[in-house]
Amino acid sequence: MTLQRLRLAKNEDKRLRSGHLWIYSNEIDASATPLRNFSAGEHVIVENQQGKSLGVAYVNPQSLICARLMSHDERPIDVNFLKKRIKSALALRETLYEHPCYRLIYGESDLLPGLVVDRFGDHLSVQLNTAGMDAMRDIIIEALVRMLQPQSILLRNDAAVRKLEGLELEVVTAYGEVPDEVELIENGVRFLAPLAAGQKTGWFYDQRPNREWLRTLAPGKRVLDVFSYVGSFGVQAAVFGASDVWCADISESALDMVHKNAELNGVADKLSTVQGDAFTTLKSLKEADERFDVIIVDPPAFIKRKKDQKEGILAYRRINEMAMRLLNHDGFLISGSCSMHMPREEMLDLVRASARHIDRHAQILAEGMQGADHPVHSAIPETRYLKAVLSRISRT
Protein backbone atom coordinates (compact mmCIF):
# COMPACT_ATOMS: atom_id res chain seq x y z
CA MET A 1 0.00 0.00 0.00
CA THR A 2 1.30 3.44 -0.95
CA LEU A 3 1.60 5.77 2.04
CA GLN A 4 0.64 9.42 2.00
CA ARG A 5 3.46 11.91 2.46
CA LEU A 6 3.62 14.42 5.30
CA ARG A 7 5.78 17.42 4.46
CA LEU A 8 7.62 19.49 7.04
CA ALA A 9 7.97 23.25 6.88
CA LYS A 10 11.33 24.78 6.03
CA ASN A 11 14.17 23.85 8.44
CA GLU A 12 11.84 21.78 10.62
CA ASP A 13 13.75 18.58 9.91
CA LYS A 14 16.74 19.48 12.10
CA ARG A 15 15.43 17.85 15.27
CA LEU A 16 14.53 14.63 13.44
CA ARG A 17 17.97 14.49 11.83
CA SER A 18 19.49 14.74 15.31
CA GLY A 19 17.60 11.61 16.33
CA HIS A 20 14.37 12.97 17.83
CA LEU A 21 11.12 11.19 16.97
CA TRP A 22 8.43 13.81 17.55
CA ILE A 23 6.82 16.16 15.04
CA TYR A 24 4.67 19.03 16.28
CA SER A 25 1.65 20.32 14.41
CA ASN A 26 3.24 23.75 13.86
CA GLU A 27 6.17 22.11 12.07
CA ILE A 28 4.04 20.84 9.19
CA ASP A 29 3.83 22.54 5.79
CA ALA A 30 0.06 22.90 6.08
CA SER A 31 -0.34 24.25 2.56
CA ALA A 32 1.31 21.19 1.00
CA THR A 33 -0.02 18.51 3.37
CA PRO A 34 -2.89 19.74 5.58
CA LEU A 35 -3.28 17.63 8.70
CA ARG A 36 -7.02 17.37 8.08
CA ASN A 37 -6.19 15.04 5.19
CA PHE A 38 -4.89 12.37 7.57
CA SER A 39 -6.66 10.04 9.96
CA ALA A 40 -5.55 9.21 13.52
CA GLY A 41 -3.09 6.32 13.55
CA GLU A 42 -2.37 6.46 9.82
CA HIS A 43 1.16 5.64 8.68
CA VAL A 44 2.85 8.25 6.49
CA ILE A 45 6.20 8.98 4.89
CA VAL A 46 7.69 12.10 6.42
CA GLU A 47 9.62 14.35 4.05
CA ASN A 48 11.51 17.61 4.46
CA GLN A 49 10.78 20.80 2.57
CA GLN A 50 12.84 19.59 -0.39
CA GLY A 51 10.86 16.33 -0.62
CA LYS A 52 13.58 14.08 0.84
CA SER A 53 12.20 11.14 2.82
CA LEU A 54 13.01 11.08 6.55
CA GLY A 55 11.23 7.83 7.36
CA VAL A 56 7.84 6.42 8.35
CA ALA A 57 5.72 7.88 11.14
CA TYR A 58 2.20 7.52 12.42
CA VAL A 59 -0.06 10.56 12.56
CA ASN A 60 -2.67 12.00 14.90
CA PRO A 61 -4.05 15.30 13.53
CA GLN A 62 -5.72 16.23 16.82
CA SER A 63 -2.59 15.91 18.98
CA LEU A 64 0.01 18.63 19.57
CA ILE A 65 2.61 15.97 18.78
CA CYS A 66 0.95 15.25 15.47
CA ALA A 67 3.36 12.55 14.29
CA ARG A 68 5.95 10.18 15.77
CA LEU A 69 8.70 8.66 13.68
CA MET A 70 8.90 4.87 13.73
CA SER A 71 11.79 4.28 11.33
CA HIS A 72 14.33 6.25 9.33
CA ASP A 73 13.65 4.38 6.12
CA GLU A 74 10.47 3.40 4.28
CA ARG A 75 10.17 -0.20 5.43
CA PRO A 76 6.58 -1.24 6.33
CA ILE A 77 5.56 -1.13 9.98
CA ASP A 78 4.27 -4.68 10.29
CA VAL A 79 4.59 -7.67 12.62
CA ASN A 80 8.13 -8.42 11.48
CA PHE A 81 9.17 -4.82 12.10
CA LEU A 82 7.71 -4.96 15.62
CA LYS A 83 9.38 -8.33 16.32
CA LYS A 84 12.79 -6.86 15.47
CA ARG A 85 12.22 -3.91 17.79
CA ILE A 86 11.00 -6.20 20.60
CA LYS A 87 13.94 -8.55 20.06
CA SER A 88 16.37 -5.67 20.50
CA ALA A 89 14.62 -4.44 23.66
CA LEU A 90 14.49 -7.97 25.07
CA ALA A 91 18.21 -8.53 24.47
CA LEU A 92 19.04 -5.46 26.55
CA ARG A 93 16.87 -6.52 29.48
CA GLU A 94 18.09 -10.11 29.44
CA THR A 95 21.65 -8.79 29.60
CA LEU A 96 20.84 -6.55 32.57
CA TYR A 97 18.48 -8.64 34.70
CA GLU A 98 18.59 -12.14 36.11
CA HIS A 99 14.83 -12.50 36.38
CA PRO A 100 12.20 -11.70 33.69
CA CYS A 101 10.80 -8.81 35.72
CA TYR A 102 11.33 -5.42 34.10
CA ARG A 103 10.00 -2.78 31.75
CA LEU A 104 10.43 -4.54 28.44
CA ILE A 105 9.41 -1.65 26.18
CA TYR A 106 9.89 1.98 27.16
CA GLY A 107 8.30 3.86 24.29
CA GLU A 108 10.53 6.26 22.40
CA SER A 109 13.71 4.96 24.07
CA ASP A 110 13.10 1.55 22.47
CA LEU A 111 12.10 3.21 19.18
CA LEU A 112 8.46 2.24 19.71
CA PRO A 113 6.95 5.62 20.62
CA GLY A 114 3.75 5.42 22.63
CA LEU A 115 4.15 1.77 23.65
CA VAL A 116 4.91 0.59 27.19
CA VAL A 117 5.25 -3.08 28.16
CA ASP A 118 6.02 -4.29 31.68
CA ARG A 119 6.97 -7.94 32.10
CA PHE A 120 6.11 -10.05 35.11
CA GLY A 121 7.54 -13.41 34.10
CA ASP A 122 4.90 -14.99 31.87
CA HIS A 123 2.50 -12.07 32.16
CA LEU A 124 2.61 -8.73 30.33
CA SER A 125 0.99 -5.41 31.19
CA VAL A 126 0.75 -3.14 28.14
CA GLN A 127 -0.08 0.52 27.61
CA LEU A 128 -0.99 1.83 24.16
CA ASN A 129 -0.66 5.53 24.88
CA THR A 130 -1.04 7.00 21.39
CA ALA A 131 -3.52 6.70 18.55
CA GLY A 132 -0.77 5.25 16.38
CA MET A 133 -0.03 2.43 18.79
CA ASP A 134 -3.71 1.85 19.49
CA ALA A 135 -4.31 1.39 15.76
CA MET A 136 -1.62 -1.32 15.74
CA ARG A 137 -2.87 -3.18 18.80
CA ASP A 138 -3.57 -6.43 16.95
CA ILE A 139 -0.11 -6.73 15.42
CA ILE A 140 1.51 -5.57 18.68
CA ILE A 141 -0.22 -8.39 20.56
CA GLU A 142 0.71 -10.84 17.79
CA ALA A 143 4.37 -9.79 17.93
CA LEU A 144 4.51 -10.04 21.73
CA VAL A 145 2.94 -13.49 21.67
CA ARG A 146 5.35 -14.72 19.01
CA MET A 147 8.42 -13.33 20.77
CA LEU A 148 7.61 -14.17 24.40
CA GLN A 149 4.90 -16.84 24.46
CA PRO A 150 3.27 -15.20 27.52
CA GLN A 151 0.42 -16.72 29.48
CA SER A 152 -1.48 -13.44 29.45
CA ILE A 153 -1.46 -9.86 28.18
CA LEU A 154 -3.43 -7.13 29.90
CA LEU A 155 -4.03 -3.77 28.21
CA ARG A 156 -3.80 -1.06 30.89
CA ASN A 157 -5.13 1.63 28.59
CA ASP A 158 -6.32 3.88 31.40
CA ALA A 159 -3.55 6.50 31.42
CA ALA A 160 -4.82 10.08 31.18
CA VAL A 161 -2.49 10.75 28.24
CA ARG A 162 -4.86 8.73 26.04
CA LYS A 163 -7.46 11.47 26.39
CA LEU A 164 -5.05 13.88 24.71
CA GLU A 165 -4.91 11.43 21.81
CA GLY A 166 -8.72 11.22 21.56
CA LEU A 167 -8.75 7.65 22.86
CA GLU A 168 -11.08 5.91 25.29
CA LEU A 169 -9.81 4.70 28.66
CA GLU A 170 -10.04 0.95 29.19
CA VAL A 171 -8.57 -2.02 31.00
CA VAL A 172 -9.05 -5.16 28.92
CA THR A 173 -7.60 -8.63 28.53
CA ALA A 174 -5.89 -8.94 25.16
CA TYR A 175 -4.56 -12.48 25.45
CA GLY A 176 -4.88 -15.50 27.75
CA GLU A 177 -6.26 -15.37 31.28
CA VAL A 178 -4.97 -12.48 33.37
CA PRO A 179 -4.48 -13.23 37.09
CA ASP A 180 -5.49 -10.70 39.73
CA GLU A 181 -1.94 -10.69 41.08
CA VAL A 182 1.42 -11.49 39.55
CA GLU A 183 4.70 -12.30 41.24
CA LEU A 184 7.96 -10.51 40.56
CA ILE A 185 11.48 -10.41 41.99
CA GLU A 186 13.29 -7.13 42.53
CA ASN A 187 16.69 -6.74 44.18
CA GLY A 188 16.29 -10.34 45.35
CA VAL A 189 12.97 -9.63 47.12
CA ARG A 190 9.69 -11.29 46.11
CA PHE A 191 6.53 -9.25 45.57
CA LEU A 192 2.95 -9.64 44.48
CA ALA A 193 1.55 -6.84 42.31
CA PRO A 194 -2.07 -6.24 41.32
CA LEU A 195 -2.31 -6.01 37.55
CA ALA A 196 -5.80 -4.76 36.70
CA ALA A 197 -6.56 -3.05 40.02
CA GLY A 198 -3.13 -1.56 40.71
CA GLN A 199 -1.58 1.76 39.75
CA LYS A 200 -0.25 2.29 36.21
CA THR A 201 0.91 -1.13 34.95
CA GLY A 202 0.73 -2.64 38.45
CA TRP A 203 4.30 -1.95 39.57
CA PHE A 204 6.93 0.80 39.41
CA TYR A 205 10.11 -0.81 38.11
CA ASP A 206 11.74 2.59 37.59
CA GLN A 207 12.83 3.00 41.23
CA ARG A 208 14.61 -0.37 41.38
CA PRO A 209 18.22 0.96 41.65
CA ASN A 210 17.22 3.57 44.23
CA ARG A 211 15.51 0.96 46.41
CA GLU A 212 18.84 -0.86 46.42
CA TRP A 213 20.21 2.01 48.57
CA LEU A 214 18.24 0.50 51.44
CA ARG A 215 20.46 -2.58 51.50
CA THR A 216 23.13 -0.38 53.11
CA LEU A 217 20.89 2.09 54.95
CA ALA A 218 18.22 -0.12 56.50
CA PRO A 219 19.96 -2.67 58.77
CA GLY A 220 18.98 -2.02 62.38
CA LYS A 221 17.07 1.15 61.47
CA ARG A 222 13.51 2.36 61.94
CA VAL A 223 12.09 3.11 58.49
CA LEU A 224 9.06 5.05 57.21
CA ASP A 225 7.88 4.53 53.62
CA VAL A 226 5.52 7.34 52.59
CA PHE A 227 3.33 6.82 49.48
CA SER A 228 4.25 3.17 49.93
CA TYR A 229 1.79 1.67 47.40
CA VAL A 230 2.28 -2.12 47.87
CA GLY A 231 5.49 -1.79 49.87
CA SER A 232 8.19 -1.66 47.22
CA PHE A 233 10.56 0.39 49.39
CA GLY A 234 9.26 -0.64 52.81
CA VAL A 235 9.28 -4.40 52.35
CA GLN A 236 12.75 -4.28 50.83
CA ALA A 237 13.93 -2.28 53.84
CA ALA A 238 12.54 -4.96 56.14
CA VAL A 239 14.18 -7.76 54.16
CA PHE A 240 17.47 -5.84 54.18
CA GLY A 241 17.47 -5.84 57.98
CA ALA A 242 15.45 -2.86 59.24
CA SER A 243 14.28 -3.31 62.81
CA ASP A 244 10.89 -1.63 62.31
CA VAL A 245 9.13 -0.46 59.11
CA TRP A 246 6.03 1.69 58.72
CA CYS A 247 4.28 1.93 55.34
CA ALA A 248 1.87 4.81 54.78
CA ASP A 249 -0.56 5.09 51.87
CA ILE A 250 -4.03 6.44 51.19
CA SER A 251 -5.20 3.18 49.60
CA GLU A 252 -6.51 0.43 51.86
CA SER A 253 -6.14 -2.19 49.11
CA ALA A 254 -2.50 -1.17 48.55
CA LEU A 255 -1.77 -1.58 52.25
CA ASP A 256 -3.41 -4.99 52.21
CA MET A 257 -0.86 -5.90 49.56
CA VAL A 258 1.93 -4.51 51.77
CA HIS A 259 1.01 -7.08 54.43
CA LYS A 260 0.84 -9.84 51.80
CA ASN A 261 4.28 -8.91 50.52
CA ALA A 262 5.69 -8.75 54.04
CA GLU A 263 4.33 -12.24 54.76
CA LEU A 264 5.70 -13.50 51.44
CA ASN A 265 9.18 -12.51 52.60
CA GLY A 266 8.86 -13.55 56.24
CA VAL A 267 9.07 -10.00 57.64
CA ALA A 268 5.45 -9.42 58.69
CA ASP A 269 6.48 -9.00 62.32
CA LYS A 270 8.58 -5.94 61.43
CA LEU A 271 5.97 -4.11 59.40
CA SER A 272 3.11 -1.75 60.32
CA THR A 273 0.80 0.23 58.01
CA VAL A 274 -0.90 3.61 58.31
CA GLN A 275 -3.78 4.51 56.01
CA GLY A 276 -4.51 8.11 55.09
CA ASP A 277 -3.47 11.19 53.15
CA ALA A 278 0.33 11.53 53.29
CA PHE A 279 0.35 15.11 54.57
CA THR A 280 -2.16 14.30 57.31
CA THR A 281 -0.27 11.13 58.23
CA LEU A 282 3.06 12.94 58.61
CA LYS A 283 1.41 15.62 60.72
CA SER A 284 -0.12 12.97 63.00
CA LEU A 285 3.19 11.16 63.36
CA LYS A 286 4.88 14.41 64.34
CA GLU A 287 2.19 15.13 66.94
CA ALA A 288 2.68 11.61 68.30
CA ASP A 289 6.42 12.35 68.60
CA GLU A 290 7.37 9.43 66.34
CA ARG A 291 10.92 9.40 64.97
CA PHE A 292 12.62 7.42 62.22
CA ASP A 293 16.15 6.77 61.02
CA VAL A 294 15.28 6.43 57.33
CA ILE A 295 12.32 7.98 55.49
CA ILE A 296 11.33 7.48 51.86
CA VAL A 297 9.10 10.10 50.22
CA ASP A 298 8.18 8.95 46.72
CA PRO A 299 4.95 10.75 45.77
CA PRO A 300 2.98 10.65 42.54
CA ALA A 301 3.73 13.45 40.09
CA PHE A 302 2.88 16.76 41.77
CA ILE A 303 3.72 18.56 38.50
CA LYS A 304 1.67 16.97 35.73
CA ARG A 305 1.84 20.01 33.43
CA LYS A 306 4.39 22.77 33.02
CA LYS A 307 1.93 25.38 34.28
CA ASP A 308 1.64 23.44 37.56
CA GLN A 309 5.37 23.76 38.30
CA LYS A 310 5.22 26.50 40.94
CA GLU A 311 2.40 24.87 42.90
CA GLY A 312 3.93 21.42 42.51
CA ILE A 313 7.33 22.48 43.81
CA LEU A 314 5.65 23.94 46.88
CA ALA A 315 3.98 20.56 47.47
CA TYR A 316 7.32 18.77 47.14
CA ARG A 317 8.88 21.27 49.54
CA ARG A 318 6.13 20.79 52.09
CA ILE A 319 6.19 16.98 52.05
CA ASN A 320 9.99 16.87 52.30
CA GLU A 321 10.04 19.34 55.19
CA MET A 322 7.44 17.30 57.05
CA ALA A 323 9.50 14.15 56.53
CA MET A 324 12.69 15.85 57.72
CA ARG A 325 10.99 16.86 60.97
CA LEU A 326 10.38 13.15 61.69
CA LEU A 327 13.99 12.12 61.18
CA ASN A 328 16.36 11.42 64.01
CA HIS A 329 19.60 13.41 64.00
CA ASP A 330 21.76 12.30 61.06
CA GLY A 331 18.83 10.39 59.61
CA PHE A 332 18.58 9.49 55.93
CA LEU A 333 15.97 10.80 53.50
CA ILE A 334 15.23 9.38 50.06
CA SER A 335 13.30 12.02 48.10
CA GLY A 336 11.72 11.01 44.80
CA SER A 337 10.00 12.85 41.98
CA CYS A 338 8.54 11.30 38.85
CA SER A 339 7.50 14.71 37.47
CA MET A 340 9.05 15.21 34.05
CA HIS A 341 8.72 18.98 34.53
CA MET A 342 10.85 18.95 37.70
CA PRO A 343 14.44 19.64 36.59
CA ARG A 344 17.21 17.74 38.35
CA GLU A 345 18.78 20.96 39.61
CA GLU A 346 15.43 22.08 41.01
CA MET A 347 15.10 18.79 42.87
CA LEU A 348 18.49 19.21 44.50
CA ASP A 349 17.72 22.80 45.46
CA LEU A 350 14.37 21.69 46.87
CA VAL A 351 16.08 19.30 49.29
CA ARG A 352 18.55 22.02 50.32
CA ALA A 353 15.84 24.67 50.76
CA SER A 354 13.54 22.31 52.67
CA ALA A 355 16.32 21.54 55.12
CA ARG A 356 17.33 25.15 55.63
CA HIS A 357 13.73 26.26 56.16
CA ILE A 358 13.53 24.07 59.27
CA ASP A 359 17.10 24.69 60.43
CA ARG A 360 18.51 21.41 59.17
CA HIS A 361 21.62 20.64 57.14
CA ALA A 362 21.25 18.36 54.11
CA GLN A 363 24.24 16.40 52.86
CA ILE A 364 23.58 15.04 49.37
CA LEU A 365 25.00 11.52 49.27
CA ALA A 366 23.72 10.22 45.95
CA GLU A 367 21.49 11.03 43.03
CA GLY A 368 19.43 8.41 41.28
CA MET A 369 17.34 8.16 38.16
CA GLN A 370 15.17 5.51 36.57
CA GLY A 371 16.57 2.03 36.14
CA ALA A 372 18.27 0.78 32.99
CA ASP A 373 15.06 -0.88 31.81
CA HIS A 374 13.85 2.71 31.34
CA PRO A 375 16.75 3.82 29.10
CA VAL A 376 17.05 7.48 28.18
CA HIS A 377 16.72 8.37 24.51
CA SER A 378 19.80 10.51 23.93
CA ALA A 379 17.88 13.02 21.77
CA ILE A 380 14.69 13.16 23.86
CA PRO A 381 15.33 14.64 27.32
CA GLU A 382 11.71 13.97 28.28
CA THR A 383 12.54 10.27 28.53
CA ARG A 384 14.64 11.03 31.62
CA TYR A 385 11.95 11.87 34.15
CA LEU A 386 12.71 10.18 37.49
CA LYS A 387 14.78 11.93 40.14
CA ALA A 388 15.85 10.41 43.46
CA VAL A 389 18.03 12.15 46.02
CA LEU A 390 19.61 10.41 49.00
CA SER A 391 20.59 12.84 51.73
CA ARG A 392 21.62 12.82 55.37
CA ILE A 393 19.72 15.36 57.45
CA SER A 394 21.35 16.83 60.54
CA ARG A 395 20.19 19.36 63.08
CA THR A 396 22.31 22.52 62.95
XYZ file of C-alpha atoms in Angstrom:
396
model
C 0.000 0.000 0.000
C 1.299 3.440 -0.947
C 1.605 5.770 2.036
C 0.640 9.416 1.997
C 3.462 11.913 2.460
C 3.620 14.417 5.299
C 5.781 17.422 4.460
C 7.623 19.488 7.038
C 7.973 23.251 6.875
C 11.329 24.779 6.026
C 14.169 23.854 8.435
C 11.839 21.779 10.621
C 13.751 18.581 9.914
C 16.740 19.483 12.105
C 15.433 17.854 15.267
C 14.528 14.632 13.436
C 17.970 14.488 11.831
C 19.488 14.742 15.310
C 17.598 11.609 16.330
C 14.368 12.969 17.829
C 11.118 11.192 16.965
C 8.431 13.814 17.555
C 6.823 16.155 15.040
C 4.674 19.032 16.282
C 1.648 20.321 14.410
C 3.235 23.751 13.861
C 6.175 22.107 12.070
C 4.041 20.841 9.192
C 3.826 22.537 5.794
C 0.064 22.899 6.078
C -0.344 24.254 2.559
C 1.314 21.195 0.998
C -0.017 18.508 3.369
C -2.891 19.744 5.575
C -3.279 17.633 8.702
C -7.016 17.366 8.084
C -6.187 15.040 5.186
C -4.885 12.372 7.570
C -6.662 10.036 9.965
C -5.551 9.207 13.517
C -3.090 6.324 13.545
C -2.372 6.458 9.817
C 1.164 5.640 8.680
C 2.854 8.248 6.488
C 6.202 8.981 4.890
C 7.688 12.099 6.423
C 9.619 14.348 4.055
C 11.506 17.606 4.463
C 10.777 20.802 2.567
C 12.840 19.587 -0.393
C 10.861 16.332 -0.618
C 13.580 14.079 0.842
C 12.203 11.139 2.819
C 13.010 11.080 6.547
C 11.227 7.832 7.358
C 7.840 6.419 8.351
C 5.718 7.880 11.144
C 2.205 7.515 12.425
C -0.063 10.561 12.561
C -2.670 12.003 14.898
C -4.045 15.303 13.527
C -5.719 16.230 16.818
C -2.591 15.915 18.977
C 0.010 18.633 19.575
C 2.610 15.972 18.779
C 0.952 15.246 15.471
C 3.363 12.550 14.290
C 5.954 10.184 15.774
C 8.704 8.659 13.683
C 8.897 4.870 13.734
C 11.789 4.281 11.331
C 14.335 6.253 9.334
C 13.649 4.382 6.117
C 10.474 3.405 4.277
C 10.168 -0.195 5.431
C 6.581 -1.244 6.329
C 5.557 -1.126 9.975
C 4.267 -4.682 10.293
C 4.586 -7.672 12.619
C 8.126 -8.415 11.478
C 9.169 -4.819 12.101
C 7.713 -4.962 15.618
C 9.377 -8.331 16.316
C 12.793 -6.862 15.474
C 12.222 -3.907 17.790
C 10.999 -6.204 20.599
C 13.942 -8.553 20.061
C 16.372 -5.669 20.499
C 14.615 -4.444 23.657
C 14.490 -7.971 25.071
C 18.205 -8.528 24.468
C 19.041 -5.460 26.551
C 16.867 -6.521 29.483
C 18.090 -10.109 29.442
C 21.651 -8.790 29.602
C 20.839 -6.552 32.573
C 18.482 -8.639 34.700
C 18.594 -12.137 36.111
C 14.826 -12.501 36.377
C 12.199 -11.700 33.686
C 10.798 -8.809 35.717
C 11.329 -5.418 34.098
C 9.999 -2.775 31.752
C 10.426 -4.541 28.442
C 9.413 -1.647 26.177
C 9.893 1.982 27.164
C 8.299 3.855 24.286
C 10.534 6.259 22.403
C 13.705 4.960 24.066
C 13.104 1.554 22.467
C 12.100 3.213 19.178
C 8.455 2.239 19.710
C 6.949 5.617 20.619
C 3.753 5.422 22.635
C 4.148 1.767 23.650
C 4.911 0.588 27.188
C 5.254 -3.083 28.158
C 6.025 -4.294 31.680
C 6.969 -7.940 32.097
C 6.113 -10.049 35.106
C 7.535 -13.412 34.105
C 4.900 -14.990 31.868
C 2.495 -12.065 32.164
C 2.606 -8.730 30.335
C 0.992 -5.408 31.193
C 0.751 -3.142 28.142
C -0.076 0.522 27.613
C -0.989 1.829 24.161
C -0.662 5.533 24.881
C -1.045 7.001 21.392
C -3.519 6.695 18.549
C -0.766 5.251 16.380
C -0.028 2.428 18.789
C -3.711 1.853 19.486
C -4.305 1.390 15.760
C -1.622 -1.315 15.739
C -2.874 -3.178 18.803
C -3.566 -6.428 16.951
C -0.105 -6.732 15.418
C 1.512 -5.567 18.680
C -0.217 -8.392 20.562
C 0.707 -10.845 17.792
C 4.370 -9.790 17.927
C 4.513 -10.042 21.728
C 2.939 -13.494 21.670
C 5.348 -14.721 19.008
C 8.421 -13.331 20.774
C 7.613 -14.166 24.404
C 4.896 -16.839 24.465
C 3.266 -15.197 27.524
C 0.421 -16.721 29.485
C -1.483 -13.443 29.448
C -1.456 -9.861 28.177
C -3.427 -7.125 29.896
C -4.032 -3.769 28.208
C -3.800 -1.064 30.891
C -5.134 1.633 28.591
C -6.324 3.885 31.402
C -3.550 6.504 31.417
C -4.823 10.083 31.183
C -2.487 10.750 28.244
C -4.858 8.726 26.041
C -7.463 11.468 26.389
C -5.055 13.883 24.714
C -4.911 11.433 21.813
C -8.716 11.220 21.557
C -8.752 7.648 22.859
C -11.084 5.910 25.289
C -9.806 4.697 28.656
C -10.037 0.953 29.188
C -8.571 -2.018 31.001
C -9.054 -5.157 28.923
C -7.596 -8.629 28.526
C -5.889 -8.939 25.156
C -4.559 -12.480 25.453
C -4.884 -15.495 27.751
C -6.257 -15.373 31.276
C -4.971 -12.476 33.369
C -4.478 -13.233 37.090
C -5.491 -10.697 39.726
C -1.943 -10.690 41.078
C 1.418 -11.487 39.548
C 4.701 -12.302 41.243
C 7.965 -10.508 40.559
C 11.477 -10.413 41.990
C 13.286 -7.129 42.530
C 16.687 -6.744 44.185
C 16.291 -10.336 45.353
C 12.973 -9.629 47.117
C 9.685 -11.291 46.107
C 6.525 -9.254 45.566
C 2.951 -9.643 44.481
C 1.555 -6.845 42.312
C -2.074 -6.237 41.322
C -2.308 -6.015 37.546
C -5.795 -4.763 36.703
C -6.556 -3.049 40.022
C -3.128 -1.557 40.705
C -1.577 1.764 39.753
C -0.255 2.286 36.208
C 0.912 -1.132 34.949
C 0.726 -2.643 38.451
C 4.303 -1.946 39.573
C 6.933 0.803 39.409
C 10.110 -0.811 38.114
C 11.736 2.587 37.592
C 12.826 3.001 41.230
C 14.614 -0.373 41.381
C 18.221 0.961 41.650
C 17.218 3.570 44.233
C 15.508 0.957 46.408
C 18.843 -0.862 46.423
C 20.207 2.013 48.567
C 18.241 0.497 51.442
C 20.464 -2.578 51.498
C 23.134 -0.377 53.105
C 20.894 2.095 54.950
C 18.219 -0.124 56.497
C 19.965 -2.667 58.774
C 18.979 -2.023 62.377
C 17.071 1.146 61.472
C 13.505 2.364 61.944
C 12.088 3.110 58.486
C 9.060 5.054 57.207
C 7.882 4.531 53.624
C 5.519 7.342 52.591
C 3.326 6.819 49.478
C 4.251 3.174 49.928
C 1.790 1.667 47.401
C 2.279 -2.122 47.866
C 5.491 -1.792 49.870
C 8.190 -1.664 47.222
C 10.562 0.394 49.393
C 9.264 -0.637 52.807
C 9.277 -4.405 52.351
C 12.745 -4.282 50.827
C 13.932 -2.276 53.842
C 12.539 -4.964 56.144
C 14.180 -7.763 54.155
C 17.468 -5.841 54.178
C 17.474 -5.836 57.975
C 15.446 -2.856 59.243
C 14.275 -3.309 62.807
C 10.893 -1.633 62.310
C 9.130 -0.456 59.113
C 6.034 1.690 58.719
C 4.284 1.929 55.341
C 1.868 4.809 54.776
C -0.560 5.093 51.867
C -4.034 6.442 51.194
C -5.202 3.179 49.595
C -6.509 0.425 51.861
C -6.144 -2.189 49.115
C -2.504 -1.167 48.549
C -1.771 -1.576 52.254
C -3.415 -4.995 52.214
C -0.860 -5.897 49.563
C 1.927 -4.513 51.769
C 1.011 -7.082 54.426
C 0.842 -9.839 51.799
C 4.282 -8.912 50.521
C 5.692 -8.748 54.037
C 4.331 -12.239 54.761
C 5.698 -13.498 51.443
C 9.182 -12.509 52.598
C 8.863 -13.549 56.242
C 9.073 -10.002 57.638
C 5.448 -9.418 58.685
C 6.479 -9.000 62.321
C 8.584 -5.942 61.427
C 5.971 -4.109 59.402
C 3.107 -1.755 60.316
C 0.804 0.228 58.010
C -0.897 3.612 58.310
C -3.778 4.509 56.005
C -4.505 8.108 55.088
C -3.471 11.187 53.151
C 0.334 11.529 53.295
C 0.353 15.113 54.573
C -2.158 14.296 57.311
C -0.266 11.128 58.233
C 3.061 12.940 58.607
C 1.413 15.624 60.725
C -0.120 12.974 62.998
C 3.195 11.158 63.359
C 4.881 14.411 64.345
C 2.189 15.129 66.936
C 2.684 11.609 68.303
C 6.417 12.347 68.602
C 7.368 9.429 66.344
C 10.920 9.397 64.974
C 12.618 7.418 62.217
C 16.146 6.767 61.016
C 15.280 6.435 57.331
C 12.320 7.977 55.486
C 11.327 7.476 51.862
C 9.101 10.098 50.225
C 8.181 8.946 46.720
C 4.953 10.750 45.767
C 2.977 10.652 42.538
C 3.729 13.455 40.088
C 2.879 16.763 41.767
C 3.718 18.559 38.501
C 1.670 16.974 35.732
C 1.835 20.013 33.428
C 4.394 22.768 33.019
C 1.935 25.376 34.277
C 1.644 23.436 37.563
C 5.367 23.759 38.296
C 5.219 26.497 40.940
C 2.397 24.872 42.901
C 3.930 21.418 42.506
C 7.335 22.481 43.807
C 5.653 23.937 46.884
C 3.979 20.560 47.469
C 7.318 18.770 47.142
C 8.884 21.270 49.540
C 6.130 20.787 52.087
C 6.191 16.977 52.048
C 9.995 16.869 52.300
C 10.043 19.345 55.193
C 7.438 17.295 57.054
C 9.499 14.151 56.529
C 12.687 15.847 57.718
C 10.986 16.855 60.968
C 10.377 13.151 61.685
C 13.994 12.117 61.183
C 16.365 11.415 64.013
C 19.595 13.409 64.003
C 21.757 12.300 61.064
C 18.825 10.386 59.611
C 18.581 9.487 55.927
C 15.970 10.805 53.497
C 15.227 9.384 50.060
C 13.304 12.017 48.097
C 11.717 11.013 44.801
C 10.001 12.852 41.978
C 8.544 11.297 38.846
C 7.505 14.710 37.474
C 9.053 15.213 34.054
C 8.718 18.979 34.530
C 10.846 18.955 37.699
C 14.444 19.644 36.591
C 17.207 17.744 38.346
C 18.777 20.962 39.606
C 15.428 22.082 41.013
C 15.103 18.788 42.870
C 18.488 19.210 44.504
C 17.717 22.796 45.462
C 14.368 21.693 46.868
C 16.084 19.300 49.285
C 18.545 22.024 50.319
C 15.838 24.667 50.760
C 13.542 22.309 52.668
C 16.324 21.536 55.122
C 17.334 25.149 55.634
C 13.734 26.259 56.156
C 13.527 24.071 59.269
C 17.105 24.694 60.429
C 18.514 21.408 59.167
C 21.622 20.643 57.138
C 21.246 18.360 54.111
C 24.241 16.395 52.860
C 23.581 15.041 49.369
C 24.996 11.517 49.270
C 23.716 10.223 45.953
C 21.494 11.035 43.029
C 19.434 8.414 41.282
C 17.344 8.158 38.160
C 15.167 5.509 36.569
C 16.574 2.033 36.138
C 18.273 0.780 32.992
C 15.062 -0.882 31.812
C 13.854 2.707 31.335
C 16.747 3.816 29.100
C 17.053 7.481 28.184
C 16.720 8.367 24.508
C 19.804 10.513 23.930
C 17.877 13.022 21.773
C 14.690 13.159 23.860
C 15.328 14.643 27.322
C 11.707 13.970 28.284
C 12.542 10.268 28.527
C 14.640 11.034 31.615
C 11.954 11.871 34.146
C 12.709 10.185 37.488
C 14.781 11.928 40.144
C 15.848 10.415 43.456
C 18.030 12.154 46.018
C 19.610 10.410 48.996
C 20.585 12.845 51.728
C 21.618 12.819 55.373
C 19.716 15.357 57.454
C 21.348 16.825 60.537
C 20.195 19.364 63.077
C 22.311 22.521 62.953
